[in-house]
Coordinates of N, CA, C and O and ligand atoms in Angstrom, one line a residue:
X2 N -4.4 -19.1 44.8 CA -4.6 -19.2 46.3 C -4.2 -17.9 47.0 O -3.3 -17.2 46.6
X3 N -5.0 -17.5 48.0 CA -5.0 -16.2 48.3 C -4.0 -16.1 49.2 O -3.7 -14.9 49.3
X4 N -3.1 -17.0 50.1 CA -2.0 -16.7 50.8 C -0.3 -17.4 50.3 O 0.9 -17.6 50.7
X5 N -1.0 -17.7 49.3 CA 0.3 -18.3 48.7 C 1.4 -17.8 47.7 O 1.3 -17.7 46.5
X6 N 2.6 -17.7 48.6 CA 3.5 -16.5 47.9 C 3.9 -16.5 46.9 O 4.2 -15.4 46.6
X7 N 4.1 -17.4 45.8 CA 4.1 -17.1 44.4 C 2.9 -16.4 43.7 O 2.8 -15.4 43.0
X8 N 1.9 -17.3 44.2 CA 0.7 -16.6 43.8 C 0.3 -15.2 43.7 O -0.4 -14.6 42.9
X9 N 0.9 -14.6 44.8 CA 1.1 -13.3 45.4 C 1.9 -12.3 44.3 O 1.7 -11.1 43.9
X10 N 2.9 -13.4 44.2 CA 4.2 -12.6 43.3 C 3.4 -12.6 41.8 O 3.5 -11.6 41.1
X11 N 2.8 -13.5 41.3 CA 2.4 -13.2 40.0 C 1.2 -12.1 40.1 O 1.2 -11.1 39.3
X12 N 0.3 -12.1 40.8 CA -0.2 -10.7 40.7 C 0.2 -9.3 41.7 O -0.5 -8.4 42.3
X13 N 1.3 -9.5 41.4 CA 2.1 -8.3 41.6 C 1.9 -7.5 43.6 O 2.2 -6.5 44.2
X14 N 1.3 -8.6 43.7 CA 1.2 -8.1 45.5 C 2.4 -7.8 46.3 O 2.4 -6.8 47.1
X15 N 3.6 -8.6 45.9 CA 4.3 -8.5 46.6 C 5.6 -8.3 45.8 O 5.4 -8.9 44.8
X16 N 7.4 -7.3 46.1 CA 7.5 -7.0 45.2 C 8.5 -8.7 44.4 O 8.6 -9.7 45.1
X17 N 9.0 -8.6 43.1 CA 9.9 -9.5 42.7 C 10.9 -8.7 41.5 O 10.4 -7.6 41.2
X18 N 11.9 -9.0 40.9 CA 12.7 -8.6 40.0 C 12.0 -9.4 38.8 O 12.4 -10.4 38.4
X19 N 10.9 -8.9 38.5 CA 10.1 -9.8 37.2 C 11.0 -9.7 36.0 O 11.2 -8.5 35.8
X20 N 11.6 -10.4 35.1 CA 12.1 -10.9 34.0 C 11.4 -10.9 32.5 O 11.8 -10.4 31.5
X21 N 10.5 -11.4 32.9 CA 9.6 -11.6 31.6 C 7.8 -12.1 32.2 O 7.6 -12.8 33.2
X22 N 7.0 -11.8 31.7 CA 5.9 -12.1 31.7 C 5.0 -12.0 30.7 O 5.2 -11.1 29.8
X23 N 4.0 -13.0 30.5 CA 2.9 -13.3 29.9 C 1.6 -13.5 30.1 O 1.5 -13.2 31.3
X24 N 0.7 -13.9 29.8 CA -0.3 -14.0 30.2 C -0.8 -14.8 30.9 O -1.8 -14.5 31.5
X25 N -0.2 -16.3 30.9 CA 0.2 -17.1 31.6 C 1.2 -17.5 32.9 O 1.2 -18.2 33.9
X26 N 2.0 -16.8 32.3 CA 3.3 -17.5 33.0 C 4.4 -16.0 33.7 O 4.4 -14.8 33.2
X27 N 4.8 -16.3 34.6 CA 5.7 -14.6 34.9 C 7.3 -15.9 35.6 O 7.4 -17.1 36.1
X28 N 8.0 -14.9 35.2 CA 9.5 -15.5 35.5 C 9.9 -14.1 36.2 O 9.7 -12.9 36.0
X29 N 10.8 -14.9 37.3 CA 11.6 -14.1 38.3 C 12.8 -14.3 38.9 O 13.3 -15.4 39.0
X30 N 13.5 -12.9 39.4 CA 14.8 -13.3 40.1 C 14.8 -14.6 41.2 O 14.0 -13.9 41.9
X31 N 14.9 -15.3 41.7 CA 15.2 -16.2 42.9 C 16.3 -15.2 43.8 O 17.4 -14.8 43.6
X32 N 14.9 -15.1 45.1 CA 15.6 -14.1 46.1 C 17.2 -14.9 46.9 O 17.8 -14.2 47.7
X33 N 17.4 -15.8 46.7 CA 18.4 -16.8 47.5 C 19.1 -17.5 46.2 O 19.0 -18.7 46.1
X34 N 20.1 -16.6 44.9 CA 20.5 -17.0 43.8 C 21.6 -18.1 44.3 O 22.5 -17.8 45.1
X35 N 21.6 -19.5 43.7 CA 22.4 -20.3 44.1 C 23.3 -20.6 42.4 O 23.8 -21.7 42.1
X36 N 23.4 -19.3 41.5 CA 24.0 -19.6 40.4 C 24.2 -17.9 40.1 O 23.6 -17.2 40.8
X37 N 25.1 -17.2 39.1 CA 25.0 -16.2 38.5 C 23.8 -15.5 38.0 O 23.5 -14.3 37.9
X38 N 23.1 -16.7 37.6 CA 21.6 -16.4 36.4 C 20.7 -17.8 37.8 O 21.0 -19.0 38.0
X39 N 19.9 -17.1 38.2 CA 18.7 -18.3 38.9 C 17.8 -17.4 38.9 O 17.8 -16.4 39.6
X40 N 16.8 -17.7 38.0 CA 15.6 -17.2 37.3 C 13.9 -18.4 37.8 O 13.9 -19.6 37.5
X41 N 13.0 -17.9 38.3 CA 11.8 -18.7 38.6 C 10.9 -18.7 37.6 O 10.7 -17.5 37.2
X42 N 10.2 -19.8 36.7 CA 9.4 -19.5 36.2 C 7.9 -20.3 36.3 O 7.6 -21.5 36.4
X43 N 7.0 -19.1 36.4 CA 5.8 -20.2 37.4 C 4.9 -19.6 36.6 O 4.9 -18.4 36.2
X44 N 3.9 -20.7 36.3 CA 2.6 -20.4 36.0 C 1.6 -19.1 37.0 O 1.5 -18.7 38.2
X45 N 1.0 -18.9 35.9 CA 0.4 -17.7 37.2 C -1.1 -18.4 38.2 O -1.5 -18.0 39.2
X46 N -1.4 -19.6 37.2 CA -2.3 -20.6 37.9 C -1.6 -21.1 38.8 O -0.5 -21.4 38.5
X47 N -2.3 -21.2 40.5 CA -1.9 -21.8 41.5 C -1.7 -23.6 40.6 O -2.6 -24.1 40.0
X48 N -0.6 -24.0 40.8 CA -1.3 -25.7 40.5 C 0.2 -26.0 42.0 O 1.3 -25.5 41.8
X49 N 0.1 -26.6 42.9 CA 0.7 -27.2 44.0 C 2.2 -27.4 43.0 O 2.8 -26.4 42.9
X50 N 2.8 -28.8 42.3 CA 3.6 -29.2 42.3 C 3.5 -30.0 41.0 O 2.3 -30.0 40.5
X51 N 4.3 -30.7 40.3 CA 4.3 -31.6 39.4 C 3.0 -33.1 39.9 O 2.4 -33.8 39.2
X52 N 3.1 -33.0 41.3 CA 2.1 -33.9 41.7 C 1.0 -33.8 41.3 O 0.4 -34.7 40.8
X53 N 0.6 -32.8 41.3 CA -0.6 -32.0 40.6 C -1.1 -31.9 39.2 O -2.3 -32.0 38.9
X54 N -0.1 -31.7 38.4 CA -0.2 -31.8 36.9 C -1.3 -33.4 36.7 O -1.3 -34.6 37.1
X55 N -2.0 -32.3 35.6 CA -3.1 -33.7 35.0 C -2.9 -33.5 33.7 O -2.2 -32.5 33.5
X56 N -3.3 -34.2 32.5 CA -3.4 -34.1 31.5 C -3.6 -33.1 30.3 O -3.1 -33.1 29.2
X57 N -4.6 -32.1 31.1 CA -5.1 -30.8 30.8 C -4.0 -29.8 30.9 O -4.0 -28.6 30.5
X58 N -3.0 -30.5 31.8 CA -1.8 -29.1 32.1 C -0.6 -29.3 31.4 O 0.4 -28.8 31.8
X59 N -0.7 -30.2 30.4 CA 0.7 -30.7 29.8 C 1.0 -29.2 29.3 O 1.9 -28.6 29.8
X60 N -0.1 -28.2 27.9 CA 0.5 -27.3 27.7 C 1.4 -26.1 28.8 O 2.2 -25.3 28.4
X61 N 0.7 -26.3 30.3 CA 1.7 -25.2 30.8 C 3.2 -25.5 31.2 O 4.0 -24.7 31.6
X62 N 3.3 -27.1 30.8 CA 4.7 -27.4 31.3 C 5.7 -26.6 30.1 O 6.6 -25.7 30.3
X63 N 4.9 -27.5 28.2 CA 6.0 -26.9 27.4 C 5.5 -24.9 27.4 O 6.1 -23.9 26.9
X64 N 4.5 -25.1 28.2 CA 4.8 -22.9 28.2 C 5.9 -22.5 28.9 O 6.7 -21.6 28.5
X65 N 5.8 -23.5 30.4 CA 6.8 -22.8 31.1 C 8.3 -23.3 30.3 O 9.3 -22.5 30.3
X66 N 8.5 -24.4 29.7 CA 9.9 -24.7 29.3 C 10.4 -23.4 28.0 O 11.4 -22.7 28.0
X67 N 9.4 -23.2 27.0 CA 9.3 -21.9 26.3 C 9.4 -21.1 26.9 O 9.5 -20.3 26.0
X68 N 9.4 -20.4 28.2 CA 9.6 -19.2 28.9 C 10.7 -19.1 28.4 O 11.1 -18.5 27.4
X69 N 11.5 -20.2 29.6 CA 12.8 -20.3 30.2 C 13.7 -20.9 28.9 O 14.6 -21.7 29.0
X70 N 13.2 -20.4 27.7 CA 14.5 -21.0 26.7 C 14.4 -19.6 26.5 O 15.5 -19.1 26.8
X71 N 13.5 -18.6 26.2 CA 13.9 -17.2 25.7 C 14.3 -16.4 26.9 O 15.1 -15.5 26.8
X72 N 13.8 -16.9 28.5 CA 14.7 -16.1 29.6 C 16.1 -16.7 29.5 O 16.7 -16.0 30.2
X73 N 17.0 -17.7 28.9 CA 18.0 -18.1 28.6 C 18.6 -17.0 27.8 O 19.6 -16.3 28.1
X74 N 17.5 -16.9 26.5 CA 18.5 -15.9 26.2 C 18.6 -15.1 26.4 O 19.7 -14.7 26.7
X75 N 17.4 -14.0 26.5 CA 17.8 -13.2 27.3 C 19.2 -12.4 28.3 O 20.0 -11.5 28.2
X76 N 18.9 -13.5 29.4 CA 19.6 -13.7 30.2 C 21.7 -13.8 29.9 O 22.6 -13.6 30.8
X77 N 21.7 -14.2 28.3 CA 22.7 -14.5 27.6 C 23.6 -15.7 28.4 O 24.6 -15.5 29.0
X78 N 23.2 -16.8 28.3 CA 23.5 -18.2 28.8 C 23.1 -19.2 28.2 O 23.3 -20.3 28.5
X79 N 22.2 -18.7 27.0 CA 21.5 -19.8 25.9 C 22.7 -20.8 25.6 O 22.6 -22.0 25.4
X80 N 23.9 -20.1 25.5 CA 24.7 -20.6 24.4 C 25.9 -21.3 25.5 O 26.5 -22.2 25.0
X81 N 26.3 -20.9 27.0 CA 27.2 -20.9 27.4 C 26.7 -22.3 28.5 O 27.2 -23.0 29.3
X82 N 25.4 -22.2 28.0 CA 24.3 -23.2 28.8 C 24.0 -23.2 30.3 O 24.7 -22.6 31.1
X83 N 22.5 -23.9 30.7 CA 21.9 -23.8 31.6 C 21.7 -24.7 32.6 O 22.7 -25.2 33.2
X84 N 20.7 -25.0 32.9 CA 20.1 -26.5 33.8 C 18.6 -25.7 34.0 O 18.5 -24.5 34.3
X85 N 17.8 -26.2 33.8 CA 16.1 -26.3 34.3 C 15.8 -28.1 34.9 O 15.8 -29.2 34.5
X86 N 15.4 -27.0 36.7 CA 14.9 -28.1 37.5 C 13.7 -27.7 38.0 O 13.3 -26.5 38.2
X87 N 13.0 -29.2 38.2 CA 11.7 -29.0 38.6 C 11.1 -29.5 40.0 O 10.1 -30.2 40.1
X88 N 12.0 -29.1 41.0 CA 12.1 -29.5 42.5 C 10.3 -30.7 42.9 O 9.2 -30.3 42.5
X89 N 10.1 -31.6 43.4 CA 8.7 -32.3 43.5 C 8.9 -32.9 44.8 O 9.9 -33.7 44.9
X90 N 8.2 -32.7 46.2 CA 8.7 -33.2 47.5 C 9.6 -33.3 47.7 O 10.6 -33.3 46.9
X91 N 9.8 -33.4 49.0 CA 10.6 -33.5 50.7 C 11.7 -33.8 50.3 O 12.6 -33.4 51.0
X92 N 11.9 -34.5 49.3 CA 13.8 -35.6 49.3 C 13.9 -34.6 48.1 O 15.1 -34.7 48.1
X93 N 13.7 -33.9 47.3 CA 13.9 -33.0 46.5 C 14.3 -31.4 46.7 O 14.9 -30.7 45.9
X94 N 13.7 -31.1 48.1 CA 13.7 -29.7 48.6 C 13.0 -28.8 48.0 O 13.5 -27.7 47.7
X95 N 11.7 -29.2 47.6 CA 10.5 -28.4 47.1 C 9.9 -27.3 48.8 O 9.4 -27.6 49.8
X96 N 10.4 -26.3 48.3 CA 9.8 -25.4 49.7 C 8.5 -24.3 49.0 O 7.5 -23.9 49.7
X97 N 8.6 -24.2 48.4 CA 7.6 -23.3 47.9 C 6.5 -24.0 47.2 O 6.8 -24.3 46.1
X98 N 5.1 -24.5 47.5 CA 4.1 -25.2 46.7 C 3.7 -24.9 46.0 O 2.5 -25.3 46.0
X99 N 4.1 -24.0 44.7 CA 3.3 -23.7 43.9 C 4.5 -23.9 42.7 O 5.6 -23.5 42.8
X100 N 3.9 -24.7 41.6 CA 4.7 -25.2 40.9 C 5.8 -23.9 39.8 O 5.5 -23.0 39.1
X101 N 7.5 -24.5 40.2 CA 8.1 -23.6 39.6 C 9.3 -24.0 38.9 O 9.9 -24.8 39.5
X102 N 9.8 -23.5 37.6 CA 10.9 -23.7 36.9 C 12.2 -23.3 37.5 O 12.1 -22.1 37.9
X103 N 13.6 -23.7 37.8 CA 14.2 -22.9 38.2 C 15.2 -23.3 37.1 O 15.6 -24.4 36.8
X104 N 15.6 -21.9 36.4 CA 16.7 -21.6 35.4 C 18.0 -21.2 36.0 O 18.2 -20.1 36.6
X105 N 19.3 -22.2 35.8 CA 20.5 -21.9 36.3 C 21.1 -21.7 35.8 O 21.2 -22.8 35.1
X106 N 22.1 -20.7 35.4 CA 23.6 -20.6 34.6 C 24.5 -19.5 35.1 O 24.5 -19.0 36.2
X107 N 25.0 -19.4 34.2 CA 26.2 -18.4 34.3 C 27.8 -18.7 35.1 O 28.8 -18.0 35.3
X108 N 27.6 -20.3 35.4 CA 28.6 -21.2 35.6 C 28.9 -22.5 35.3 O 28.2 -23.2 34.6
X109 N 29.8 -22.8 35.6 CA 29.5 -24.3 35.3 C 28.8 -25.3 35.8 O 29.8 -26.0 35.8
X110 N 28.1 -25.9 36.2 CA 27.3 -26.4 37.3 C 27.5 -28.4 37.2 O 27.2 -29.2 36.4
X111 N 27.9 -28.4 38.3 CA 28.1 -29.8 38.6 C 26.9 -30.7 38.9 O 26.0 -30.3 39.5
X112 N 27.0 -32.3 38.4 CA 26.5 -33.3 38.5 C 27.0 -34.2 38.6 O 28.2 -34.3 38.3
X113 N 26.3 -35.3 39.2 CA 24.6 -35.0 39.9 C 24.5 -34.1 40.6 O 25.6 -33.7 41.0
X114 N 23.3 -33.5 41.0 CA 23.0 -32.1 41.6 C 22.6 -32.9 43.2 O 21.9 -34.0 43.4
X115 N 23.1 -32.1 44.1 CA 22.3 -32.9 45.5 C 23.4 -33.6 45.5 O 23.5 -34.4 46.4
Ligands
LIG8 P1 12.2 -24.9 45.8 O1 13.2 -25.2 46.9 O2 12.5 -25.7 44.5 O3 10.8 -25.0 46.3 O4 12.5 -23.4 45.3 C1 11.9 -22.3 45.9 C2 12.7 -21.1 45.6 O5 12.0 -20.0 45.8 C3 14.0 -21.0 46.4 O6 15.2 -21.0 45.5 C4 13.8 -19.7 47.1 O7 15.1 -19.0 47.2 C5 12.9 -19.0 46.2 N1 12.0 -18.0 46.8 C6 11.3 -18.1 47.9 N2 10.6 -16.9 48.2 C7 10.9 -16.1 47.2 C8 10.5 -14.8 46.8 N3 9.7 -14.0 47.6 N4 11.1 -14.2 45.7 C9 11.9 -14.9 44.9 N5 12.3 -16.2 45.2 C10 11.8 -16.7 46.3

């Protein structure tokens, strides 16, 4: 989608702290880090939200989960552990519509979340 800011961010319009990228998929800093390590990882296909997902898209979910286990390590948190959430509507605090991974560590992180 042509005004939509992830969308933007994967083809490089606008700038991001890119992480890792593929041909599919680009992972990024989260400009508002609410962890040590908060890493985005988004399909480079616009698809809205998990509402969205059809059948045809189950492989981009395990792509994006394969991102974000090698941006884990990367990141070196593989081991000291993470959390991957996948924000979906209003009572969730999905602000960005374009579907995205968000990778957290580098602390301890408490639950339930919210
Ligand atoms: P969510 O609330 O699950 O929709 O998450 C959207 C995330 O995108 C938030 O954590 C924002 O801080 C982050 N965000 C919004 N705009 C940008 C941007 N231009 N670059 C990096 N992260 C962003």
């Amino acid at each position: 989608m042509a005004d939509c800011i992830f969308c933007r961010i994967a083809r490089h319009e606008i700038p991001a702290t890119v992480v890792r990228e593929d041909e599919d998929c680009i992972a990024f800093r989260d400009l508002l880090p609410r962890a040590p390590v908060h890493v985005l990882i988004i399909p480079k296909r616009h698809i809205a939200s998990v509402n969205e997902l059809t059948g045809a898209d189950e492989t981009v979910v395990g792509h994006l989960v394969a991102a974000a286990r090698a941006v884990a390590e990367s990141e070196g948190v593989a081991e000291s552990g993470y959390r991957l959430v996948l924000n979906a509507g209003p009572d969730a605090g999905q602000s960005v519509d374009h579907l995205h991974l968000h990778l957290l560590g580098g602390r301890e992180l408490g639950w339930p979340p919210g």
